[in-house]
């Protein structure tokens, strides 16, 4: 079935405001496997921080690697100043002196890895081996010998050349059988390991090169460091030598907060991507003084206490972090320090005053909501103390009373009504902002958004956030953010890598968050890194030359959503096509973002109105065979953005747009007499 549509662009009237590139930002949160997927380290429990999960006292992901059952294992205090614990291995000479620890890993190759150990050993132990082998065939993939030259704690480093990639490898640290023997007696044959890590030579900082390359292509504009864990995060624990940083339990999500990705590593990541950092401070268990210290660490000169500390850590030049966020979803019961709107407004004032006393040039974002009952007190009581009010918009079936029994087509139509809800949320909030001159300067920052097909407690590992349908919904939502870009200056897609919902960069075969899916590595392709269909959308939008909004009029068909719940949104006649028109600064290029939300092909006719364009247009298309289509480790390029040239004449006659698809049309603008850009 095909429907017809007519699209009229008025290039003679451009918006007075400009589109902020921060609108296409992204979001880094230490949640579930986000850091594990993003960072380049293949080994877990590098500091033996996790409890033993078996009968032997061996930390976390490690297992025994021994020739005899008499080898003894224990977890002890770490080396001085280090965090985590030390793994003690007591090795008997009578057991062929053959013992250590091992861990299942996925290794890239051919590539050189840097092995780092912090160890001490009984004086009889002269060296150890570090091996990587294929678990299935025992093929040796890499080998290194490390001389043990001290009974006291010492750092050791070696190069481990891996001959080929192996998704099911084992990394071993052990005393070999051919080691010279010793007489078993008190204080002999003991090896302590305080830290063991592997880092591939092609990593960028501590981040996977593939992740950096894909993130760079997103042209994000801004990168946000925030999330639930921030409300119990103390920034000073994430700076300085990494081995000396304390191990912090992730109170929001369980497991360990990554001590390997702190402030300095985040700033380096942003510098690599050439994006503006946005840092959310701990207002839950933290204090205004602590937040002010973080600002000073990032922005203070070396003549300030925290600036001097930053310099001592190897970064003498100030980072000049301009954007700071106070509070993350403070209204939620899942947050440390949750409180009422009135209480948060008072908290916001004290944090703002302390932070701006350190650097008056910073821009402050305050925790907002989609609920006016929260936003109004925050604006009225503290609006003059901040520059942006934040919103988190997750669009899911709970709004419609739908579940897995609802027909798939109906669920799809509900999800792609995303922008209708965003428009209403923005409209209510803007009305509150403009209601009082003392906070009429405030703009909006949608610092988290995504589709949410199910509440996260019963998602059961389903990859719906990764589908083409989710990409269509997110594209239409971006259109709404562009249409509201006079007020919405900042956007952050949730998440960047794996993590909670539909992290747009996927590392390995975790199809969903919450650890309700399959065990990592089940596919045999845990090293694959690829983008979701929404990744293709975000990359498409952020890399277009757009600066201002143009009026566009669309006449097209519509669809309705059958909601089991009463909604404040009119769901009876939702346009099939969601369209936004933009132009670059000099008006020479017009970009038309077209999202066909319908389940039918639409034949779209373009009326260029005041344009006299005879050049061919460039068409970008993100489409697939079904709105349920996804990219996977098996088919990472099933949904990708393609481009082709389309003559203007084809648009004038009506060009077919595939169902459930996303388009960008670039038109070189030649204006008719009397028209201006």
XYZ file of C-alpha atoms in Angstrom, residues 132-614:
483
model
C 47.835 -16.624 26.469
C 46.433 -19.836 24.979
C 43.420 -20.895 22.950
C 41.202 -22.649 25.506
C 39.895 -25.115 22.946
C 43.140 -26.212 21.306
C 45.819 -25.158 23.844
C 47.575 -23.305 21.012
C 50.041 -20.862 22.519
C 49.081 -17.362 21.357
C 51.639 -15.381 23.339
C 54.305 -15.920 25.991
C 56.439 -13.714 28.232
C 58.880 -14.375 31.046
C 59.066 -11.930 33.937
C 62.054 -12.021 36.285
C 61.100 -11.745 39.948
C 63.861 -9.748 41.629
C 62.422 -8.659 44.945
C 60.859 -10.128 48.050
C 59.169 -6.743 48.490
C 56.369 -5.270 46.364
C 57.498 -4.204 42.924
C 55.919 -3.233 39.620
C 56.802 -5.363 36.618
C 56.047 -4.751 32.966
C 56.413 -6.942 29.887
C 55.247 -7.098 26.298
C 52.978 -9.971 25.291
C 52.708 -10.398 21.527
C 49.441 -12.108 20.598
C 49.738 -13.957 17.294
C 46.063 -13.863 16.324
C 42.658 -12.889 17.622
C 40.994 -15.433 19.886
C 37.538 -14.997 21.347
C 37.966 -17.896 23.765
C 41.461 -17.516 25.191
C 42.909 -18.046 28.635
C 45.411 -15.704 30.231
C 47.726 -17.394 32.713
C 50.181 -16.097 35.326
C 52.143 -18.945 36.867
C 55.365 -20.486 38.101
C 56.313 -23.105 35.469
C 57.118 -26.744 36.081
C 60.737 -26.325 34.968
C 61.430 -23.701 37.627
C 64.333 -24.786 39.875
C 63.050 -26.637 42.937
C 63.244 -25.583 46.548
C 62.873 -27.373 49.862
C 59.332 -26.917 51.165
C 59.455 -25.218 54.556
C 58.210 -22.026 56.223
C 58.026 -18.898 53.968
C 58.969 -20.657 50.748
C 57.127 -20.943 47.440
C 54.856 -17.971 48.078
C 53.794 -15.577 45.340
C 51.666 -12.503 45.931
C 49.944 -10.658 43.081
C 48.479 -7.240 43.826
C 47.614 -6.152 40.279
C 47.518 -7.857 36.878
C 46.480 -6.039 33.707
C 46.654 -6.303 29.935
C 46.357 -3.287 27.643
C 46.567 -3.526 23.838
C 49.056 -1.241 22.131
C 46.392 0.274 19.889
C 44.206 1.532 22.748
C 43.691 5.285 23.022
C 44.345 6.126 26.625
C 42.570 3.261 28.298
C 39.714 3.151 25.784
C 39.261 0.659 22.960
C 40.424 2.143 19.680
C 37.305 0.822 17.932
C 35.084 2.646 20.433
C 37.010 5.905 20.001
C 36.831 5.635 16.206
C 33.084 5.004 16.252
C 32.474 7.719 18.841
C 34.523 10.178 16.796
C 32.271 9.539 13.799
C 29.274 10.547 15.921
C 30.534 14.159 15.997
C 28.828 14.410 19.376
C 29.486 18.058 20.254
C 29.193 17.271 23.969
C 29.893 14.253 26.206
C 28.137 13.922 29.556
C 29.621 12.151 32.585
C 26.728 11.424 34.919
C 24.074 8.897 35.912
C 22.690 7.289 39.037
C 26.117 6.291 40.319
C 27.189 9.954 40.512
C 24.948 10.591 43.548
C 27.308 8.396 45.586
C 30.536 9.141 43.691
C 33.433 11.071 45.210
C 35.546 12.525 42.454
C 38.779 12.676 44.468
C 38.762 8.858 44.529
C 39.079 8.829 40.740
C 42.250 10.891 40.295
C 45.959 10.253 40.777
C 47.882 7.005 40.144
C 45.267 4.398 39.230
C 46.679 1.677 41.470
C 46.393 4.004 44.443
C 42.804 4.976 43.735
C 40.373 3.299 46.133
C 38.041 0.615 44.901
C 34.519 2.045 45.155
C 31.377 -0.039 45.251
C 28.800 1.132 42.720
C 25.921 1.845 45.084
C 23.487 2.498 42.255
C 24.109 -0.509 40.050
C 26.138 -3.013 42.039
C 29.633 -4.200 41.249
C 32.583 -1.858 41.217
C 32.828 1.698 39.995
C 35.670 1.827 37.482
C 38.625 3.506 39.150
C 40.377 3.413 35.778
C 38.084 6.038 34.196
C 38.126 9.086 36.410
C 38.192 12.820 35.733
C 41.500 12.947 33.876
C 40.627 9.976 31.664
C 37.205 11.452 30.889
C 38.762 14.760 29.845
C 41.287 12.960 27.652
C 38.420 11.021 26.049
C 36.599 14.293 25.321
C 39.758 15.853 23.898
C 40.270 12.844 21.609
C 36.723 13.278 20.322
C 36.982 17.101 20.210
C 33.784 17.470 22.217
C 32.761 19.648 25.142
C 32.697 17.851 28.515
C 29.645 18.052 30.776
C 30.178 16.819 34.342
C 27.419 16.051 36.832
C 28.383 16.555 40.477
C 27.405 14.453 43.478
C 24.643 16.321 45.274
C 23.311 13.177 46.953
C 26.035 12.121 49.386
C 28.363 14.967 48.435
C 28.638 18.577 49.560
C 28.856 21.985 47.871
C 32.479 22.176 48.990
C 33.256 18.860 47.322
C 31.622 20.026 44.078
C 33.544 23.290 44.236
C 36.740 21.296 44.664
C 35.942 19.353 41.500
C 35.478 22.628 39.594
C 38.794 23.890 40.936
C 40.547 20.628 40.023
C 39.332 21.014 36.440
C 39.570 24.769 36.001
C 41.876 26.180 38.667
C 45.357 27.480 38.013
C 48.365 25.736 39.513
C 48.369 28.420 42.214
C 45.144 26.930 43.631
C 45.153 23.845 45.888
C 43.189 21.625 43.508
C 44.865 23.045 40.420
C 48.206 22.183 41.994
C 46.926 18.658 42.643
C 45.926 18.335 38.988
C 49.385 19.508 37.952
C 50.984 17.015 40.337
C 48.942 14.316 38.610
C 50.524 15.303 35.306
C 48.080 17.871 33.893
C 49.374 21.411 34.493
C 47.024 23.169 32.066
C 43.449 23.803 33.288
C 40.773 21.718 31.593
C 38.347 24.675 31.461
C 35.230 22.537 31.879
C 32.450 25.001 31.284
C 29.277 22.912 31.756
C 28.373 21.409 35.138
C 25.192 19.624 36.159
C 23.788 19.664 39.688
C 21.951 16.455 40.470
C 20.797 13.480 38.423
C 17.116 12.472 38.756
C 17.050 13.712 42.339
C 13.264 13.222 42.285
C 13.703 9.432 41.930
C 13.612 7.039 44.874
C 16.503 5.141 43.272
C 18.841 8.102 43.876
C 21.080 8.578 46.880
C 19.903 11.812 48.483
C 16.482 11.932 46.820
C 14.401 14.802 48.157
C 11.480 17.111 47.453
C 11.609 19.862 44.824
C 11.738 22.552 47.537
C 14.647 20.823 49.240
C 16.495 20.375 45.958
C 16.040 24.071 45.127
C 17.786 25.005 48.383
C 20.495 22.449 47.689
C 20.868 23.788 44.155
C 21.424 27.325 45.454
C 24.169 26.273 47.859
C 25.927 24.166 45.216
C 25.664 26.958 42.647
C 27.111 29.549 44.995
C 30.031 27.322 45.998
C 30.852 26.265 42.447
C 30.576 29.742 40.929
C 32.740 31.156 43.708
C 35.526 29.040 42.222
C 34.771 29.869 38.575
C 32.087 32.414 37.792
C 32.198 31.607 34.057
C 30.763 28.094 34.346
C 27.301 27.223 33.048
C 25.126 25.310 35.489
C 22.432 22.757 34.756
C 19.888 21.928 37.458
C 17.990 18.672 37.755
C 14.564 19.069 36.187
C 11.733 16.704 35.389
C 8.923 16.178 32.913
C 6.593 16.841 35.867
C 5.636 20.535 36.343
C 5.088 19.860 40.057
C 8.863 19.418 40.348
C 9.969 22.057 37.859
C 7.888 24.945 39.202
C 9.389 25.039 42.726
C 12.896 24.491 41.388
C 12.500 27.404 38.973
C 10.713 29.701 41.429
C 13.100 29.084 44.333
C 16.431 28.678 42.521
C 15.950 29.677 38.887
C 18.265 32.668 39.058
C 21.119 30.390 40.149
C 21.354 28.165 37.061
C 21.377 28.394 33.273
C 19.700 25.163 32.146
C 16.932 22.959 33.470
C 17.398 19.297 32.592
C 14.868 16.729 31.432
C 15.149 12.962 30.972
C 12.752 11.572 28.392
C 12.354 7.826 28.057
C 9.495 6.750 25.861
C 7.987 3.341 26.467
C 4.961 1.066 26.552
C 4.092 1.879 30.161
C 2.489 5.101 28.915
C 0.022 3.107 26.854
C -0.746 0.144 29.084
C 0.801 -2.165 26.494
C 2.719 -5.394 26.996
C 4.222 -8.236 24.984
C 0.705 -9.488 24.159
C -0.063 -6.250 22.291
C 0.288 -6.785 18.506
C 3.738 -5.790 17.241
C 2.363 -3.186 14.816
C 0.511 -1.428 17.638
C 3.601 -1.441 19.838
C 5.625 0.052 17.000
C 3.110 2.841 16.412
C 3.163 3.687 20.116
C 6.959 3.959 20.218
C 7.181 6.221 17.155
C 4.757 8.689 18.729
C 7.818 9.729 20.802
C 8.022 13.337 19.504
C 4.391 14.056 20.366
C 5.229 13.401 24.022
C 8.487 15.339 23.855
C 6.667 18.326 22.358
C 4.197 18.305 25.237
C 6.934 17.965 27.872
C 8.923 20.828 26.361
C 5.848 23.016 25.949
C 4.790 22.680 29.595
C 8.307 23.406 30.826
C 8.868 26.397 28.554
C 5.609 27.893 29.790
C 6.870 27.619 33.377
C 10.243 29.127 32.465
C 8.698 32.157 30.785
C 6.198 32.710 33.592
C 8.659 34.668 35.728
C 11.339 37.146 34.572
C 13.800 35.949 37.215
C 14.176 32.590 35.485
C 13.151 33.455 31.918
C 16.839 33.171 30.885
C 16.824 29.416 31.566
C 17.154 27.046 28.617
C 16.536 23.304 28.393
C 18.948 20.370 28.350
C 17.532 16.928 27.563
C 20.447 15.152 29.190
C 19.022 11.642 28.703
C 16.645 10.258 26.098
C 15.894 6.930 24.466
C 13.113 4.490 23.827
C 12.196 2.200 26.705
C 10.066 -0.660 25.522
C 9.584 -2.207 28.925
C 10.258 -1.254 32.531
C 13.806 -2.375 33.204
C 12.695 -4.925 35.810
C 11.080 -7.255 33.261
C 12.852 -6.614 29.979
C 14.296 -10.132 30.033
C 17.152 -9.384 27.724
C 15.062 -8.305 24.739
C 16.945 -6.063 22.282
C 14.030 -3.785 21.336
C 16.013 -0.593 21.977
C 18.348 -1.692 19.192
C 15.768 -2.105 16.410
C 15.099 -0.057 13.306
C 11.795 0.914 14.943
C 13.668 2.396 17.895
C 15.872 4.322 15.447
C 12.794 5.722 13.723
C 11.421 6.841 17.100
C 14.718 8.436 18.122
C 15.044 10.213 14.766
C 11.558 11.663 15.067
C 12.405 12.741 18.603
C 15.543 14.480 17.313
C 13.335 16.304 14.827
C 11.261 17.612 17.715
C 14.383 18.696 19.576
C 15.517 20.549 16.450
C 12.134 22.242 16.109
C 12.476 23.331 19.747
C 16.133 24.293 19.436
C 15.443 27.887 20.426
C 15.015 26.460 23.948
C 16.646 23.015 23.778
C 20.408 23.521 23.517
C 21.750 20.229 24.867
C 20.864 16.596 24.217
C 22.473 13.393 25.472
C 21.531 10.046 24.006
C 21.510 7.251 26.583
C 23.966 5.428 26.445
C 27.174 5.631 24.446
C 28.471 2.056 24.841
C 26.428 -0.987 25.935
C 25.253 -0.035 29.408
C 21.658 0.449 30.385
C 19.298 0.726 27.427
C 20.245 0.898 23.808
C 23.861 1.961 24.024
C 24.342 2.984 20.400
C 27.850 1.487 20.152
C 27.726 -2.241 20.853
C 30.776 -4.142 22.039
C 30.409 -7.902 21.863
C 27.244 -9.937 22.174
C 25.438 -8.310 25.099
C 22.138 -7.632 23.350
C 20.569 -6.001 26.378
C 21.481 -4.450 29.677
C 20.492 -5.654 33.139
C 22.423 -8.908 32.641
C 19.174 -10.656 31.762
C 20.513 -11.781 28.411
C 23.013 -14.455 27.472
C 26.489 -14.834 28.896
C 29.082 -12.712 27.102
C 30.964 -14.705 24.497
C 28.107 -17.063 23.660
C 28.226 -16.023 20.003
C 31.916 -16.676 19.552
C 32.208 -13.040 18.418
C 32.718 -11.041 21.631
C 35.333 -8.806 19.978
C 32.958 -7.385 17.375
C 32.187 -3.670 17.740
C 29.317 -2.213 15.753
C 26.561 0.379 15.792
C 22.827 0.030 16.292
C 20.378 1.544 13.789
C 20.067 4.484 16.192
C 23.849 4.930 15.969
C 23.361 5.410 12.218
C 20.664 8.015 12.903
C 22.748 9.950 15.424
C 25.752 9.962 13.107
C 23.595 11.090 10.182
C 22.049 14.026 12.033
C 25.181 15.281 13.779
C 27.298 15.343 10.625
C 24.980 17.501 8.531
C 25.773 21.169 7.935
C 22.797 22.669 9.750
C 22.629 25.958 11.597
C 19.087 27.330 11.406
C 15.528 26.040 11.137
C 13.283 26.635 8.125
C 9.480 26.500 8.029
C 8.160 23.344 6.404
C 4.567 22.364 5.727
C 3.591 18.720 5.266
C 0.337 17.256 4.027
C 0.327 13.490 4.494
C -1.566 10.540 5.891
C -1.796 9.710 9.576
C -2.093 6.823 12.007
C -3.529 6.360 15.484
C -2.305 4.584 18.611
C -4.671 2.362 20.573
C -3.838 3.129 24.176
C -5.282 1.140 27.061
C -4.539 4.135 29.284
C -5.922 7.631 29.113
C -3.201 9.948 27.805
C -2.797 13.695 27.735
C -1.526 13.370 24.144
C -3.906 13.200 21.186
C -3.103 9.861 19.578
C -5.818 9.876 16.918
C -4.139 11.550 13.933
C -0.362 11.314 14.151
C 1.298 12.351 10.852
C 2.978 9.545 8.920
C 5.897 11.813 8.112
C 7.815 13.694 10.806
C 9.857 16.398 9.066
C 12.267 19.152 10.015
C 13.954 21.526 7.550
C 17.297 23.175 8.286
C 19.831 25.325 6.491
C 23.501 26.080 6.936
C 24.735 29.524 7.986
C 24.910 31.110 4.526
C 21.754 29.399 3.271
C 23.555 27.576 0.484
C 22.504 24.080 1.622
C 19.097 22.999 2.860
C 18.788 19.734 4.763
C 15.446 18.046 5.111
C 15.129 15.326 7.768
C 12.234 13.045 6.879
C 11.108 10.210 9.145
C 8.504 7.892 7.664
C 6.881 6.546 10.810
C 4.139 4.745 8.946
C 3.973 1.088 8.006
C 3.362 2.009 4.360
C 5.474 3.447 1.599
C 4.880 7.170 1.125
C 5.295 8.884 -2.223
C 6.606 12.316 -1.256
C 6.440 15.376 -3.503
C 8.702 18.322 -2.674
C 7.593 21.879 -3.363
C 10.681 24.081 -3.174
C 8.562 27.237 -2.945
C 11.075 30.123 -3.093
C 13.917 27.897 -4.285
C 15.016 27.510 -7.862
C 17.188 24.434 -7.493
C 18.137 22.551 -10.600
